[in-house]
Structure formats: structure tokens, C-alpha cells
Coordinates of C-alpha atoms in Angstrom, one line a residue:
M1 CA 0.0 -0.1 -0.1
S2 CA 1.2 3.4 -0.6
T3 CA 1.6 6.2 1.5
V4 CA -0.2 9.6 0.2
T5 CA 1.6 12.9 0.8
T6 CA 0.3 16.1 0.8
E7 CA 1.9 19.4 0.5
P8 CA 0.2 22.5 1.9
E9 CA -0.6 24.8 -1.5
A10 CA 1.9 28.2 -2.5
G11 CA 1.1 30.8 0.1
R12 CA -0.5 28.6 2.3
V13 CA 0.1 29.3 6.5
V14 CA 0.3 25.9 8.3
A15 CA -0.7 26.3 11.8
P16 CA 1.6 24.7 13.9
E17 CA 0.7 20.7 15.8
T18 CA 0.7 21.4 19.6
A19 CA 0.5 18.3 21.9
P20 CA -2.7 17.1 23.1
G21 CA -3.8 18.9 25.9
Y22 CA -1.1 21.8 25.7
R23 CA -2.7 25.6 26.6
A24 CA -0.4 28.1 26.8
S25 CA -2.3 29.6 29.8
R26 CA -1.5 27.4 32.0
T27 CA 2.5 27.1 31.4
L28 CA 4.2 28.5 34.0
P29 CA 1.6 29.1 36.3
L30 CA 1.9 32.4 39.2
R31 CA 2.1 30.3 42.2
V32 CA 4.9 27.9 40.5
E33 CA 7.0 31.5 40.0
A34 CA 5.1 32.6 43.1
L35 CA 7.4 29.7 45.1
R36 CA 10.7 30.8 43.1
Q37 CA 10.5 33.8 43.5
W38 CA 9.9 33.5 47.5
R39 CA 12.5 31.0 48.2
R40 CA 15.6 33.3 46.6
R41 CA 17.7 34.7 49.3
R42 CA 16.9 38.0 48.1
T43 CA 13.1 38.1 49.0
L44 CA 14.1 37.0 52.5
V45 CA 16.7 39.3 52.9
M46 CA 14.8 42.2 51.4
G47 CA 11.9 41.4 53.8
G48 CA 14.1 41.4 56.6
V49 CA 15.8 45.0 56.3
L50 CA 11.8 46.0 56.1
A51 CA 10.8 44.6 59.0
A52 CA 13.5 45.3 60.8
L53 CA 13.3 49.3 60.0
P54 CA 11.1 50.4 62.4
F55 CA 12.4 48.9 65.4
I56 CA 15.8 50.4 64.6
M57 CA 14.1 54.0 64.3
I58 CA 12.0 52.6 68.0
I59 CA 15.7 52.3 69.8
A60 CA 17.3 55.2 67.6
F61 CA 14.3 57.6 69.1
A62 CA 14.7 55.7 72.7
V63 CA 18.9 56.2 72.6
G64 CA 18.1 59.7 71.4
G65 CA 15.3 60.7 73.7
G66 CA 12.8 61.1 71.5
P67 CA 12.2 63.9 68.6
D68 CA 12.3 67.0 70.0
S69 CA 8.2 67.5 69.0
R70 CA 8.7 71.7 69.9
D71 CA 9.8 73.4 67.3
G72 CA 13.7 73.1 67.6
G73 CA 13.6 77.5 67.2
N74 CA 12.8 77.3 63.7
G75 CA 9.1 77.7 64.2
R76 CA 8.5 74.9 62.1
I77 CA 7.6 71.1 63.4
T78 CA 7.8 68.4 61.2
L79 CA 5.9 65.1 60.7
I80 CA 9.8 63.7 62.3
D81 CA 8.8 65.6 65.6
T82 CA 5.9 64.1 66.2
A83 CA 6.7 60.2 65.2
T84 CA 6.3 59.0 69.0
A85 CA 2.7 60.8 69.4
S86 CA 0.9 57.4 68.1
G87 CA 1.7 54.2 67.0
A88 CA -0.2 56.1 63.6
N89 CA 2.4 58.8 63.7
F90 CA 5.5 56.4 63.5
A91 CA 4.1 54.8 60.6
A92 CA 3.9 57.9 58.7
T93 CA 6.9 59.0 59.8
C94 CA 8.6 55.8 58.5
L95 CA 7.1 55.6 55.7
F96 CA 7.9 59.2 54.9
V97 CA 11.5 58.5 55.8
S98 CA 11.3 55.3 53.2
A99 CA 9.3 56.1 50.3
G100 CA 11.8 58.9 49.1
F101 CA 14.4 55.9 48.6
L102 CA 14.7 52.7 50.2
L103 CA 11.3 51.5 48.8
V104 CA 12.5 52.6 45.4
V105 CA 15.1 49.3 46.5
P106 CA 13.0 46.4 46.5
V107 CA 10.5 47.4 43.8
A108 CA 13.7 47.7 41.1
L109 CA 15.1 44.4 42.8
F110 CA 12.1 42.5 42.4
C111 CA 11.2 43.4 38.9
G112 CA 14.6 44.3 37.2
D113 CA 16.1 40.8 38.6
T114 CA 13.1 38.8 37.5
V115 CA 14.1 38.3 33.6
A116 CA 17.7 38.8 33.9
S117 CA 18.7 36.2 36.5
E118 CA 16.9 33.5 34.2
A119 CA 19.6 34.8 31.4
S120 CA 22.2 35.1 33.9
W121 CA 21.8 31.2 34.9
S122 CA 21.4 29.9 31.0
S123 CA 17.8 29.2 31.9
L124 CA 15.8 31.6 30.3
R125 CA 15.9 29.5 27.1
Y126 CA 15.0 26.2 28.9
L127 CA 11.7 28.1 30.0
L128 CA 10.9 29.0 27.2
A129 CA 11.5 25.2 25.6
S130 CA 9.4 24.4 27.7
P131 CA 7.5 25.3 26.2
V132 CA 6.0 29.1 27.5
P133 CA 5.3 31.7 25.1
R134 CA 7.3 35.0 25.4
A135 CA 4.4 36.8 26.5
R136 CA 2.7 33.9 29.2
L137 CA 6.7 34.3 30.5
L138 CA 6.6 37.9 30.7
W139 CA 3.3 38.3 32.4
S140 CA 3.8 35.6 35.0
K141 CA 7.1 37.3 35.9
L142 CA 5.5 40.8 36.2
V143 CA 2.9 39.7 37.9
V144 CA 4.4 37.8 40.8
A145 CA 6.9 40.6 40.7
L146 CA 4.9 43.3 41.1
G147 CA 3.3 41.6 43.7
F148 CA 6.2 41.4 46.2
S149 CA 7.0 44.8 45.5
L150 CA 3.5 45.6 47.0
A151 CA 4.1 43.1 49.4
A152 CA 7.3 45.3 50.3
I153 CA 5.5 48.1 50.4
V154 CA 2.8 47.1 52.3
L155 CA 4.7 45.2 55.1
L156 CA 7.2 48.1 56.0
P157 CA 3.9 50.4 57.6
V158 CA 2.2 47.3 59.1
V159 CA 4.9 47.0 60.9
A160 CA 5.7 50.4 62.2
L161 CA 2.4 50.7 63.0
A162 CA 2.0 47.2 64.9
S163 CA 5.5 48.0 66.9
G164 CA 4.5 51.7 67.3
T165 CA 1.2 51.1 69.1
V166 CA 2.8 49.2 71.0
A167 CA 5.4 51.2 72.2
Y168 CA 3.9 54.6 72.0
G169 CA 0.5 53.7 72.0
W170 CA -3.0 54.0 69.9
G171 CA -4.0 57.8 69.3
P172 CA -4.9 60.1 66.6
L173 CA -2.7 61.3 64.5
K174 CA -1.4 64.3 65.2
L175 CA -0.4 66.9 62.4
P176 CA 2.5 69.3 62.1
A177 CA 0.9 71.8 60.9
G178 CA -1.9 71.8 63.4
G179 CA -5.0 69.7 65.0
A180 CA -5.2 65.2 64.6
L181 CA -7.1 63.0 62.1
A182 CA -9.2 60.7 64.4
A183 CA -7.6 57.3 65.3
G184 CA -10.5 55.5 63.8
D185 CA -9.7 57.2 60.1
T186 CA -6.3 56.9 60.4
V187 CA -5.8 53.1 59.1
P188 CA -7.7 53.9 56.0
R189 CA -6.2 56.9 55.4
L190 CA -2.8 55.7 55.5
A191 CA -4.1 52.7 53.5
L192 CA -4.5 55.1 51.1
A193 CA -1.1 56.8 51.1
V194 CA 0.2 53.4 51.1
A195 CA -1.7 52.6 47.9
F196 CA 0.0 55.7 46.4
V197 CA 3.0 54.9 47.4
F198 CA 2.8 51.7 45.4
V199 CA 1.6 53.6 42.4
S200 CA 4.1 56.1 42.2
Q201 CA 6.9 53.2 42.3
L202 CA 5.6 51.4 39.4
V203 CA 7.3 54.1 36.9
T204 CA 10.8 52.2 38.7
A205 CA 9.1 48.7 37.8
G206 CA 8.9 49.2 34.8
L207 CA 12.0 51.1 34.4
A208 CA 13.4 47.6 36.0
F209 CA 11.6 45.6 33.8
W210 CA 12.7 47.2 30.6
L211 CA 16.2 47.1 31.1
S212 CA 15.7 43.3 32.6
T213 CA 14.4 42.0 29.3
R214 CA 17.8 44.1 27.1
T215 CA 20.4 42.6 29.6
D216 CA 21.7 39.4 31.1
A217 CA 23.0 41.0 34.3
P218 CA 21.0 41.8 36.8
L219 CA 22.6 44.0 38.4
G220 CA 22.8 46.7 35.4
A221 CA 18.4 45.7 35.7
V222 CA 18.4 46.5 39.2
G223 CA 21.1 49.6 39.5
G224 CA 19.7 51.1 36.1
A225 CA 16.3 51.8 37.5
V226 CA 17.3 52.9 40.9
G227 CA 20.0 55.1 39.1
L228 CA 18.0 56.6 36.9
T229 CA 15.0 57.2 39.8
I230 CA 17.9 59.3 41.4
V231 CA 17.9 61.2 38.5
G232 CA 15.1 62.5 38.2
N233 CA 14.8 63.3 41.6
V234 CA 17.8 65.5 40.7
L235 CA 16.1 67.1 37.9
D236 CA 12.5 67.9 40.0
A237 CA 15.0 69.9 43.0
V238 CA 16.5 72.0 39.3
T239 CA 13.4 74.5 40.3
A240 CA 14.6 76.2 37.2
L241 CA 12.6 73.7 35.2
G242 CA 9.7 75.1 36.8
S243 CA 6.3 73.9 35.3
W244 CA 8.4 71.2 33.5
R245 CA 9.2 69.3 36.6
D246 CA 5.4 68.5 36.8
F247 CA 5.8 65.6 33.8
L248 CA 8.6 64.0 36.4
P249 CA 7.5 61.2 38.3
A250 CA 10.0 62.1 41.3
H251 CA 7.8 65.7 41.4
W252 CA 4.5 63.9 42.8
Q253 CA 6.1 60.9 45.5
F254 CA 5.2 62.5 48.4
A255 CA 1.7 63.5 47.3
W256 CA 0.6 61.1 49.7
A257 CA 0.6 63.4 52.4
D258 CA -2.2 64.7 51.5
A259 CA -4.1 61.9 52.5
L260 CA -3.1 62.5 56.0
Q261 CA -5.1 65.7 56.3
P262 CA -8.2 66.5 57.9
Q263 CA -9.9 67.2 54.5
L264 CA -8.8 64.5 52.1
E265 CA -6.9 66.3 48.9
W266 CA -6.9 64.0 46.0
G267 CA -5.3 66.8 43.8
G268 CA -1.9 65.8 43.9
M269 CA -2.4 62.1 44.2
V270 CA -4.5 62.2 41.0
K271 CA -2.0 63.9 38.9
G272 CA 0.8 62.2 40.7
A273 CA -1.1 58.2 40.0
A274 CA -2.0 59.6 36.1
V275 CA 2.3 60.4 35.2
S276 CA 2.9 57.3 37.0
V277 CA 1.1 54.9 35.3
A278 CA 1.7 56.7 32.0
Y279 CA 5.2 56.2 31.9
A280 CA 4.7 52.3 33.4
L281 CA 2.5 51.4 30.1
V282 CA 4.9 52.6 28.0
L283 CA 7.7 50.8 29.6
F284 CA 6.1 47.5 30.2
A285 CA 5.1 47.6 27.1
L286 CA 8.6 48.8 25.3
A287 CA 9.7 45.5 27.8
F288 CA 7.0 43.2 25.7
R289 CA 7.7 44.5 22.6
G290 CA 11.4 44.2 22.9
F291 CA 11.3 40.4 24.5
A292 CA 9.0 39.0 21.9
R293 CA 11.9 40.0 19.2
K294 CA 15.0 39.4 21.4
D295 CA 17.2 36.3 20.3
I296 CA 17.2 34.8 23.2
V297 CA 21.0 32.8 23.5
S298 CA 21.0 32.1 27.3

């Protein structure tokens, strides 16, 4: 019996055959990627550093006698001057001293290390050969990286609120400008502030993730994202730029303080969130577009 083979017609695209039961959406599940990242030493170290910071500040206040809540002779009272007034004040102070730089590091680390580390271990091509579609691989890694970044940003104020309440008691949030925020309103307002901090860090996440798809060196992606964030902070300090600073994400990084006012102010947070999300979407799109065309050799 002869075997008859048929050739595809000229110009006709033939869909590649797939194994029975194969579904691209089921490759590299989020829980698998999350467990892989959770077991990384850098995840545990970063979590330990963020959880330890509030206790270090409590010890510093105890050794130094606490912040001077009067005015230090300059007629101004800052948020740090009210740090020991209550647990809520202490949590707000920890957020204030860490939002500018410290919280940038875990975001850059989780988003910048995620793809570049696979390339540096020469395991990226094996993941794609599983076969995991490139878009699915990036999507899984991005979602998990953002999830760990959010967890890191939430961890610090939660530990600070708990430890500060034990050390200084539970009470209203004393405002530097005068007045206080009722104790029952402090947790929702702090949650809103933390949410804005996370949104404002999406630019750093986008930078780190895009660089992670462009290089095989994890430290290059992480360091590049942190460095560019610092450059943004420096440019925001140049007052000669005038209204151009409104287009810099760094210009709005402390807009979360408006959530801790007696009358909630949305203007600065809405503008800051819009700028941050716009930059982040462009950077994430560049990462997916570039990775789809990249020649994976490692």
C-alpha cells in the first residue's frame, strides 16, 4: 500500500501542531513563579531589612530621647517631630523616611532581577523551550514581581503601625500643621497613602522590568532603575525647570501626605498617579515588544 502525502498549497500558512492538552495559559503558573521567587535569598533579606527598620527607629528614639516635638527654635514642626505621639504617627514617619529611596530598592530588585537572572543562569531559553510563550513568561514574571513589590511596600508601614502602637500607644494622628486626625480614620488614610506610594513606584518597576529584558546582568537592570530614579529626583530639585517638573514622577512622590490631612486632598495624588501609570504602561509595552523580537541565546 502506498502512502500519499499532501503538500500545503503555495502561500498557505499551516498552523503548527501542538501536543494534546497543551494550553499556553497553563504554562508557568503564577503560584509556581511566586514560590520560585519566595525561596530566593534576596527576597528573605529584603523582607528582613524592611521589617527591622521600625524597630531600629524605635531604638534610635529611645537612645536619643525622642524627637523634639516643640519646634527646635525654627518655628516649624515636621512629621518626624511627631513620630512618638502615637502608633499612627510612627507609621507615617517610617513611610516618610523610606518612600523617597528605601522603598525604591525592593521594587527595582524584584522587577529588575526577574528576567535578567534567568538569562544569567542560562535557564531562560529552557523555560521558553518548555514551551512557555514569551508573552506568558513575561506576564507571569511581571505579575509576581509587582505582587512582591506591593508586599514589600505594605510590610514596612504594617510593622511600623504594630510596633509603634506597642511603643507609643494607640491614638489620633497628630498633624505637624496643627490639629489631629481621628484614631478611627488613621488606618484607612494610611492605607490610601500606601496605595499611592505603590502606584508612584510603578515607574521604577517599569524601568527595572524593561532593563531586565534588555540585559543578562541582574545588577545592571536593578542598578540602572535605581540610578534613573535618582536622576529624576535630582531633576525635580532643579526649580529652574518650572512647570516641566510636573511631568516628572519624582515631583509627586510625596503627594500621599495629602491623604493625612483633615480634609482629604485628591489633586496631587490624581496627577501623580496619572503621570506614573502613563510612564509605566509605555515601559511595560517596550519590554513586551522588545522581548518578543529578542534572540534568546542564554
